[in-house]
C-alpha cells in the first residue's frame, strides 16, 4: 500500500540510533528531534505535543520513540474528531518493542511488522484477525475497495471462530496471508468488478479496474446509471476522465466527490486515453467505459486539476494557524514564498518542494505558482498573517487577471485566511480596535507618499483608531516620524499606543505607550503600531501591562 513517508519523533539523543535504523527502512522519513536535546535530527521542534498533533492532523504516519502513554495522552484530544487516521506507533528507544497504537485501517500493523523486522523484534500486534491471518482483511491494498466494512467485520469474527474461506478472483496480497482456505467453505471472498448483489456469507472486494471518460460535464447519477447498464460495480471505478476544457466544471467535480474518485484530464483530442491495456466500450451518448485487467494506477492517466491556495500563516504561533491552512500545507506538492515564511510553514516532507524567493519578487512568484499549478500540482503560496492584507493574495489575482492562459484560469484557486498582525497585536493588548478603525501600510514602495499623507490626515480627523503595517524600514527611515506628526494634529499626546513586535513568535514583545511618548526608534519593520482614537482608554491589569480598549459606543455612553 502506498502511504506518506512517516515522521520519526524522538525526545533525546539516546533514541537517535534506533531512529536511524528505522530511517534506513524508510529513507524518505524525517527524524524530528527535540530542540537542544537532540543533535543530528533532520528537523527540530520545541513543543512535542503541538508537533505530534500537527503531524497527526496532516495524516502523516507517526513513529514516536517514547512511552506509548505519552503518545496516547498527547493525541487523545484529537481522537474523536477523526474517521480515518494515520498509523501511529510507539517504539522503545532501545529498539526492543514496537507497539502499533492507532490507524488500524491505515495499515499500522503492516508498518509495525516492517519496523519490527528491521529491528529484529516481534511487533506487539493485538488485532485478532491480523494475528491469526497475518493481514488485515478490512484494509485491502490500494487499487482495491472493500465492499462493506460491517460485513467485513462479521466475516473476520466468523473466520476467527474457526470457519474456513474460499477465495474467488485475483487477490495477490491474500495469497501471502495465512487464511484457512477450503474450496468447499461456506464463507467466500469475491474479488471482481462485476455488479451483483453479494450472496450470504460473501465478502466483496472490488478491484479498481474501471474508468469512465465523459464527453461533457455530467452528474454522478449519469455515471452510476451507465455503470449499472454495463453491469459494472461503481465501487470498481478508479477515476473519471474528461477533456481539459472541462477542468473547471463544478458539475464534474461534484460527481467525482460523490463517487469518491479522482478526476483526471486529458487533451481534448487525445486518443486513445490511458494505458494500452484498457478495453473501451461506448455507453450511451454521454460517456465511454474502459476496463483494465488489473487495478489502475490513476496517477498514470492524464493529469489532475491543479490547485493553488494562497494561505495566511497567522502571526507565527502554530496555535494561531487555522486548521484549513494546516490541511492545505499537508496536501501541497510545492510551497512558494519568502524564505522566512516558508520555513515558518514547515516542517515539510521530503516529497514536498520548497521554492524560497526574495520578499520583493511577488509578481514573479505569483506567475511561477500558476505555472506549477497548471501542470496539475497542488501549490501553496504562503503569506504571514492574512494573505489578503498587504500580501500575496492580491499579487496572485493580479497575475491571473493579466493572463489569458486558459490553463491558469482553470486552476482551482482559493485564498485561505489567517490572523493578521493587527488583530493578533490587538488581542494581546485587549481591544484597541474595538470600534471603527483604519488599516494602513506606511510603505511608499507601491504608492506615492502624498496619498499616504492624505489618508493619514483624513483617517485621523475622522477619529478612527489606526493600525500601521510596514511602519518603518532601513530604506524608509523618516516616514513614520512624519506620519506621527500628521496624527498628532488630530489626537492628544495621551492617546494610547500599542506596539506589538514579533507577535506570536518566540521573541514576542508588547509595549503600551502614548502618542506623546512614541518615537520612531521604538519601532522597526517587525512591529505593528496601533494608535487609539479619542475614546481609547487603558487601565491596569492584575499583572503585566495595562489593558487597552476602545469602547463599542461613541459619543455619550448609552
Ligand atoms: N499579511 C501580513 C502583513 C504583511 S505586511 C498580515 O496580515 O499580518 C508586513 C508588516 O506586518 C510588518 O512590517 C509588520 O508591521 C506587520 N507584522 C507582520 N507580522 C507581524 C508580527 N508577527 N508581529 C508584529 N507585526 C507583524
XYZ file of C-alpha atoms and ligand atoms in Angstrom:
584
model
C 0.000 0.000 0.000
C 1.337 3.444 -0.820
C 1.478 5.818 2.103
C 3.151 9.086 3.043
C 6.651 8.931 4.482
C 6.492 8.552 8.261
C 7.799 11.053 10.790
C 10.144 9.571 13.378
C 9.834 11.676 16.531
C 12.459 11.485 19.275
C 12.950 13.295 22.560
C 16.620 12.653 23.286
C 19.951 11.630 21.794
C 19.548 8.181 23.330
C 16.930 7.342 20.698
C 18.900 8.536 17.698
C 20.471 5.197 16.801
C 17.129 3.404 16.821
C 15.590 6.271 14.843
C 18.308 5.969 12.231
C 17.794 2.211 11.939
C 14.116 2.848 11.239
C 15.071 5.578 8.771
C 17.178 3.061 6.848
C 13.960 1.111 6.278
C 12.104 4.304 5.187
C 14.659 6.584 3.532
C 12.029 9.297 2.928
C 11.131 9.507 6.629
C 12.325 12.544 8.565
C 13.680 12.353 12.110
C 12.215 15.083 14.337
C 14.381 15.862 17.366
C 13.615 17.980 20.415
C 15.427 21.309 20.298
C 18.595 21.481 22.466
C 18.277 17.765 23.303
C 18.933 16.041 20.005
C 21.815 16.637 17.650
C 21.717 15.312 14.125
C 17.946 15.186 13.548
C 16.515 16.228 10.169
C 14.108 18.662 11.817
C 13.939 20.154 15.276
C 10.834 21.017 17.240
C 10.269 22.805 20.527
C 6.807 21.581 21.513
C 6.338 17.792 21.477
C 2.529 17.881 21.846
C 1.927 20.502 19.166
C 4.288 18.750 16.758
C 2.707 15.340 17.238
C -0.816 16.732 16.868
C 0.087 18.651 13.751
C 1.628 15.560 12.127
C -1.464 13.547 13.050
C -3.802 16.168 11.604
C -1.765 16.205 8.416
C -2.214 12.421 8.095
C 1.488 11.772 8.496
C 2.319 8.306 9.871
C 3.992 8.789 13.263
C 6.697 6.630 14.797
C 7.329 8.040 18.277
C 10.326 6.746 20.189
C 8.884 7.176 23.651
C 6.402 5.661 26.089
C 3.093 4.651 24.497
C 1.285 6.528 27.292
C 2.834 9.858 26.284
C 1.661 9.404 22.706
C -1.833 8.381 23.802
C -2.247 11.345 26.145
C -0.910 13.746 23.532
C -3.249 12.623 20.761
C -6.274 11.844 22.947
C -7.970 15.243 22.413
C -7.979 14.635 18.640
C -9.166 11.050 18.533
C -12.896 11.652 18.391
C -12.624 14.123 15.511
C -11.175 11.769 13.014
C -12.615 8.964 10.889
C -9.638 7.553 9.054
C -6.433 8.145 10.945
C -2.774 7.824 10.054
C -0.746 4.971 11.547
C 0.720 5.876 14.958
C 3.284 3.657 16.686
C 5.366 3.814 19.822
C 8.814 2.244 19.607
C 11.021 1.644 22.640
C 14.129 3.812 22.416
C 16.387 0.752 22.782
C 14.565 -0.862 19.825
C 13.211 -3.699 21.972
C 9.480 -3.071 21.387
C 7.263 -1.905 18.509
C 3.710 -1.041 19.547
C 1.062 -0.101 16.976
C -1.383 2.320 18.634
C -3.707 3.873 16.071
C -4.583 3.636 12.400
C -5.730 0.020 12.062
C -7.375 0.793 8.733
C -4.395 2.918 7.717
C -2.020 -0.038 7.807
C -0.423 0.451 11.236
C 0.102 -3.294 11.710
C 1.909 -3.587 8.382
C 4.148 -0.749 9.482
C 4.693 -2.408 12.864
C 5.681 -5.666 11.184
C 8.093 -3.886 8.833
C 9.751 -1.903 11.622
C 9.914 -4.907 13.925
C 11.536 -6.943 11.149
C 14.079 -4.162 10.589
C 14.864 -4.080 14.327
C 14.823 -7.857 14.750
C 11.996 -7.963 17.302
C 8.377 -9.173 17.412
C 5.758 -6.460 16.922
C 3.148 -6.060 19.676
C 0.178 -6.758 17.396
C -3.104 -7.032 19.227
C -5.603 -7.135 16.353
C -7.028 -10.679 16.493
C -7.694 -11.060 12.766
C -4.226 -9.926 11.887
C -2.583 -12.146 14.460
C -4.296 -15.158 13.038
C -4.110 -14.389 9.337
C -1.162 -12.049 9.102
C -3.132 -9.489 7.101
C -5.954 -7.077 7.702
C -8.828 -8.266 5.537
C -10.598 -4.997 6.185
C -7.773 -2.967 4.702
C -7.089 -4.222 1.172
C -4.131 -2.608 -0.598
C -4.578 0.485 -2.770
C -6.248 -0.406 -6.041
C -8.918 -2.432 -4.199
C -12.035 -1.332 -2.329
C -13.752 -3.226 0.454
C -17.455 -3.764 -0.258
C -18.924 -3.345 3.203
C -16.993 -2.749 6.411
C -19.702 -4.209 8.670
C -19.946 -7.394 6.594
C -16.167 -7.486 6.718
C -16.068 -7.275 10.499
C -18.613 -10.082 10.870
C -16.621 -12.089 8.343
C -13.398 -11.726 10.310
C -15.080 -12.834 13.518
C -16.557 -15.892 11.725
C -13.075 -16.761 10.493
C -11.693 -16.292 13.997
C -14.407 -18.610 15.296
C -12.863 -21.324 13.144
C -14.581 -21.148 9.738
C -12.658 -21.626 6.516
C -12.936 -19.492 3.378
C -12.969 -19.683 -0.440
C -11.202 -17.002 -2.481
C -12.800 -16.249 -5.848
C -10.866 -13.996 -8.196
C -7.433 -12.493 -8.170
C -6.147 -11.216 -4.802
C -2.350 -11.307 -4.888
C -1.978 -9.958 -1.335
C -4.234 -12.681 0.115
C -2.005 -15.366 -1.353
C 0.616 -14.233 1.148
C -1.818 -14.371 4.082
C -2.361 -17.494 6.133
C -6.106 -17.789 5.531
C -7.741 -21.158 6.262
C -8.662 -21.807 2.609
C -11.045 -24.545 1.602
C -12.854 -24.800 -1.776
C -15.985 -26.092 -0.005
C -16.083 -23.285 2.567
C -19.331 -21.509 3.391
C -17.554 -18.134 3.536
C -16.258 -16.624 0.297
C -14.116 -13.616 -0.567
C -15.086 -12.464 -4.041
C -12.766 -10.169 -5.972
C -14.281 -8.747 -9.156
C -15.624 -5.643 -10.863
C -18.989 -7.059 -11.947
C -22.072 -5.523 -10.341
C -24.077 -8.059 -8.377
C -25.740 -8.497 -5.010
C -23.314 -10.139 -2.593
C -24.516 -13.602 -1.657
C -24.921 -14.514 2.009
C -21.521 -15.188 3.616
C -19.714 -13.385 0.832
C -17.223 -10.539 1.301
C -16.901 -8.420 -1.828
C -13.635 -6.735 -2.701
C -13.699 -4.545 -5.788
C -10.572 -4.090 -7.902
C -10.387 -0.527 -9.226
C -10.139 -1.564 -12.851
C -12.781 0.662 -14.457
C -12.548 4.204 -15.868
C -15.251 6.413 -17.278
C -14.450 9.001 -19.931
C -17.169 11.616 -20.138
C -17.867 13.566 -23.326
C -19.257 16.576 -21.483
C -19.986 17.539 -17.893
C -22.378 15.028 -16.278
C -23.512 14.292 -12.733
C -22.798 11.238 -10.595
C -26.183 9.745 -11.378
C -25.443 9.519 -15.126
C -22.172 7.725 -14.379
C -23.794 5.327 -11.897
C -26.532 4.564 -14.391
C -24.033 3.876 -17.194
C -22.016 1.527 -14.980
C -25.206 -0.234 -13.965
C -26.203 -0.663 -17.654
C -22.802 -2.249 -18.239
C -23.244 -4.406 -15.068
C -20.106 -2.942 -13.557
C -19.833 -2.208 -9.825
C -19.473 1.516 -9.153
C -17.006 0.609 -6.412
C -14.613 -0.560 -9.124
C -14.472 2.890 -10.681
C -10.922 4.219 -10.364
C -11.327 7.683 -11.885
C -13.361 9.899 -14.171
C -11.561 11.141 -17.277
C -12.553 14.346 -19.060
C -11.142 16.766 -21.620
C -9.003 19.590 -20.220
C -11.624 22.078 -21.429
C -13.930 20.699 -18.697
C -11.387 21.226 -15.947
C -13.286 23.915 -14.062
C -16.740 22.274 -14.354
C -18.415 22.299 -10.924
C -20.798 19.531 -12.005
C -17.942 17.130 -12.761
C -16.232 17.978 -9.507
C -19.405 17.276 -7.572
C -19.781 13.964 -9.413
C -16.212 12.964 -8.550
C -16.680 13.855 -4.882
C -19.957 11.953 -4.748
C -18.424 8.841 -6.306
C -15.276 9.209 -4.216
C -12.883 9.032 -7.178
C -10.358 11.460 -8.636
C -10.909 13.426 -11.841
C -8.186 13.199 -14.475
C -7.879 15.425 -17.527
C -6.528 14.746 -20.995
C -6.126 16.961 -24.081
C -9.463 17.154 -25.939
C -8.073 15.307 -28.988
C -6.177 12.585 -27.109
C -6.967 9.110 -28.485
C -6.624 6.529 -27.091
C -6.821 7.570 -23.467
C -4.951 5.913 -20.605
C -2.931 2.681 -20.571
C -2.984 0.365 -23.611
C -4.483 -2.401 -21.510
C -7.821 -0.552 -21.329
C -10.619 -2.014 -23.406
C -13.173 0.668 -24.311
C -16.888 0.455 -24.909
C -19.250 3.325 -25.740
C -22.026 3.583 -23.174
C -24.840 5.821 -24.410
C -24.340 9.363 -25.624
C -22.557 10.754 -22.577
C -19.568 8.555 -21.959
C -17.333 5.602 -22.714
C -16.211 2.958 -20.232
C -12.722 1.473 -20.150
C -11.852 -1.756 -18.346
C -8.374 -2.967 -17.426
C -7.324 -6.496 -16.406
C -5.653 -5.285 -13.178
C -6.163 -2.275 -10.884
C -5.215 1.030 -12.490
C -2.578 3.465 -11.295
C -4.608 6.645 -11.640
C -1.528 8.851 -11.398
C -0.509 7.483 -14.816
C -3.719 8.654 -16.507
C -3.834 12.248 -17.799
C -3.348 14.797 -15.043
C -5.208 16.255 -12.102
C -6.703 19.733 -11.985
C -4.034 21.868 -10.417
C -4.708 23.713 -7.199
C -3.318 26.981 -5.966
C -4.021 28.082 -2.413
C -2.832 31.410 -1.088
C -2.643 30.907 2.634
C -2.143 33.014 5.735
C 0.082 31.526 8.425
C -1.146 33.890 11.115
C 1.420 35.860 13.090
C 3.647 32.880 13.839
C 2.442 30.555 16.584
C 1.114 27.223 15.301
C -1.950 27.592 17.549
C -2.973 30.697 15.633
C -2.908 28.954 12.249
C -6.392 27.970 11.050
C -6.957 24.205 10.529
C -7.815 24.673 6.839
C -4.340 26.129 6.310
C -2.693 23.200 8.108
C -4.602 20.755 5.916
C -3.620 22.693 2.800
C 0.061 22.593 3.764
C -0.200 18.844 4.267
C -1.551 18.248 0.755
C 0.806 20.666 -1.021
C 3.338 19.457 -3.585
C 5.009 22.867 -3.863
C 5.371 25.660 -1.324
C 6.321 29.127 -2.535
C 7.113 32.246 -0.578
C 9.590 34.422 1.181
C 12.095 32.098 2.822
C 11.278 33.125 6.429
C 7.596 32.332 5.927
C 8.201 29.078 4.055
C 10.366 27.902 6.964
C 7.667 29.012 9.403
C 5.082 26.953 7.466
C 7.210 23.775 7.720
C 8.414 21.226 8.504
C 7.781 19.619 5.145
C 8.143 16.069 3.940
C 10.913 15.085 1.542
C 8.402 14.785 -1.301
C 7.325 18.427 -0.910
C 9.275 21.048 -2.854
C 10.086 24.406 -1.284
C 10.611 27.392 -3.587
C 12.048 30.198 -1.487
C 12.345 33.639 -3.036
C 13.161 37.172 -2.054
C 10.414 39.170 -0.400
C 10.192 41.615 -3.307
C 9.681 39.165 -6.169
C 5.952 38.925 -5.620
C 4.654 39.017 -9.206
C 7.292 36.576 -10.376
C 6.370 34.232 -7.521
C 2.671 34.509 -8.393
C 3.326 33.586 -12.029
C 5.574 30.697 -11.010
C 2.768 29.417 -8.769
C 0.339 29.351 -11.712
C 2.874 27.593 -13.929
C 3.260 24.821 -11.357
C -0.472 24.554 -10.639
C -1.292 24.422 -14.369
C 0.782 21.220 -14.527
C -1.704 19.615 -12.148
C 0.286 20.161 -8.964
C -1.058 21.284 -5.619
C 0.644 24.588 -4.893
C 0.665 26.772 -1.800
C 1.788 30.392 -1.686
C 2.475 31.485 1.876
C 1.997 34.869 3.476
C 2.357 35.776 7.112
C -0.786 36.930 8.879
C -3.598 37.104 6.350
C -2.773 36.700 2.648
C -5.218 39.442 1.705
C -3.596 42.096 3.926
C -0.584 43.683 2.166
C 0.432 40.239 0.968
C 0.287 37.625 -1.786
C -3.438 37.173 -2.477
C -3.752 40.388 -4.469
C -0.499 39.693 -6.335
C -1.774 36.247 -7.341
C -5.052 37.689 -8.601
C -3.211 40.437 -10.473
C -1.091 37.799 -12.227
C -4.213 35.838 -13.183
C -6.056 38.969 -14.351
C -3.150 39.828 -16.648
C -3.001 36.329 -18.123
C -5.050 34.891 -20.969
C -3.644 31.399 -20.458
C -6.719 29.106 -20.175
C -4.694 26.612 -18.104
C -4.076 29.285 -15.475
C -7.746 30.207 -15.391
C -8.720 26.520 -14.915
C -6.623 26.166 -11.768
C -8.594 25.540 -8.572
C -7.693 28.806 -6.848
C -8.547 29.511 -3.237
C -7.470 32.021 -0.587
C -7.317 30.760 2.984
C -7.382 33.480 5.643
C -5.110 33.930 8.613
C -4.914 36.028 11.750
C -3.490 39.348 10.618
C -0.780 41.070 12.705
C -3.086 43.955 13.639
C -5.659 41.568 15.106
C -3.081 39.405 16.870
C -1.488 42.522 18.400
C -4.847 43.988 19.378
C -5.784 40.744 21.151
C -2.595 40.844 23.224
C -3.329 44.393 24.354
C -7.059 43.945 24.942
C -9.384 45.541 22.385
C -7.808 48.702 20.979
C -9.616 48.054 17.675
C -12.947 47.505 19.424
C -14.623 50.294 17.475
C -14.177 51.614 13.894
C -10.591 51.523 12.753
C -8.437 52.117 9.723
C -5.697 49.819 8.430
C -2.790 51.326 6.512
C 0.595 50.320 5.224
C 3.103 53.129 5.651
C 5.255 51.748 2.842
C 5.555 54.060 -0.138
C 7.135 51.372 -2.306
C 3.917 50.789 -4.258
C 2.025 54.051 -3.707
C 3.007 57.731 -3.585
C 3.819 59.195 -0.178
C 1.369 62.028 -0.855
C -1.593 59.618 -0.827
C -0.367 58.144 2.462
C -0.246 61.627 3.992
C -3.721 62.423 2.734
C -5.229 59.195 4.068
C -3.486 59.586 7.419
C -4.828 63.091 7.769
C -8.394 62.123 6.896
C -8.423 58.940 8.987
C -7.001 60.776 11.994
C -9.518 63.576 11.520
C -12.318 61.002 11.317
C -11.206 59.792 14.770
C -10.625 56.210 13.598
C -8.241 54.031 15.582
C -5.226 53.355 13.332
C -3.286 50.186 12.575
C 0.047 50.722 10.780
C 1.687 47.871 8.878
C 5.207 48.297 7.450
C 5.732 51.277 9.767
C 9.448 51.801 9.080
C 12.427 50.205 7.385
C 16.041 50.992 6.640
C 15.112 52.352 3.213
C 12.172 54.333 4.680
C 13.650 55.903 7.827
C 11.765 59.234 8.061
C 8.224 58.365 7.011
C 6.978 57.177 10.417
C 8.009 60.465 12.092
C 6.061 62.456 9.512
C 3.068 60.126 9.897
C 3.032 60.641 13.672
C 3.151 64.420 13.233
C 0.091 64.260 10.990
C -1.791 62.101 13.509
C -0.765 64.430 16.355
C -2.633 67.290 14.641
C -5.872 65.460 15.487
C -5.064 63.442 18.672
C -3.914 64.374 22.174
C -0.453 63.259 23.424
C -2.155 60.935 25.952
C -3.744 58.824 23.162
C -2.864 55.158 23.901
C -0.465 53.435 21.511
C 0.221 49.692 21.296
C 3.444 48.331 19.828
C 3.463 44.601 19.096
C 6.766 43.170 17.910
C 7.231 39.601 16.643
C 3.749 38.816 17.898
C 3.090 35.081 18.092
C 6.797 34.313 17.714
C 9.353 33.363 20.350
C 10.708 36.944 20.583
C 7.246 38.489 21.083
C 7.116 41.826 22.931
C 4.204 44.108 23.710
C 4.587 47.737 24.696
C 1.818 50.097 25.765
C 2.728 53.764 25.448
C 1.172 57.062 24.345
C 1.289 59.148 21.217
C 3.260 61.821 23.077
C 5.944 59.343 24.150
C 6.142 57.362 20.919
C 9.307 57.879 18.889
C 10.235 56.127 15.617
C 13.303 54.462 17.188
C 10.925 52.283 19.304
C 9.571 50.789 16.077
C 11.063 48.521 13.408
C 9.754 46.575 10.431
C 8.713 43.647 12.668
C 6.443 45.925 14.699
C 2.739 46.551 14.427
C 1.683 50.059 15.523
C -1.850 50.608 16.851
C -2.918 54.159 17.699
C -6.093 54.717 19.664
C -8.978 57.056 18.854
C -10.239 59.777 21.202
C -12.214 57.160 23.176
C -9.464 54.531 23.549
C -8.548 54.088 27.193
C -6.322 51.990 29.456
C -6.456 50.587 32.965
C -4.100 48.383 34.953
C -4.489 44.615 34.827
C -3.615 42.454 37.804
C -0.250 41.536 36.325
C 1.702 42.922 33.404
C 0.990 45.775 31.028
C -2.227 47.793 31.064
C -5.370 46.695 29.290
C -6.149 48.884 26.277
C -9.610 49.087 24.757
C -11.795 51.224 22.572
C -15.412 51.123 23.770
C -18.081 49.863 21.388
C -20.073 53.084 21.748
C -19.214 56.590 20.605
C -20.230 59.966 21.984
C -22.423 59.615 25.083
C -22.303 56.210 26.763
C -25.763 54.688 26.063
N -0.036 39.842 5.661
C 0.549 40.311 6.905
C 1.121 41.706 6.805
C 2.278 41.841 5.863
S 2.959 43.469 5.888
C -0.521 40.230 7.997
O -1.721 40.108 7.675
O -0.158 40.296 9.161
C 4.315 43.242 6.997
C 4.109 44.051 8.264
O 3.162 43.400 9.086
C 5.342 44.187 9.116
O 6.147 45.276 8.698
C 4.750 44.425 10.493
O 4.318 45.775 10.598
C 3.490 43.579 10.446
N 3.689 42.244 11.029
C 3.637 41.074 10.384
N 3.815 40.045 11.242
C 3.967 40.596 12.468
C 4.167 40.058 13.777
N 4.234 38.736 13.975
N 4.281 40.907 14.801
C 4.177 42.239 14.596
N 3.988 42.790 13.392
C 3.892 41.988 12.333
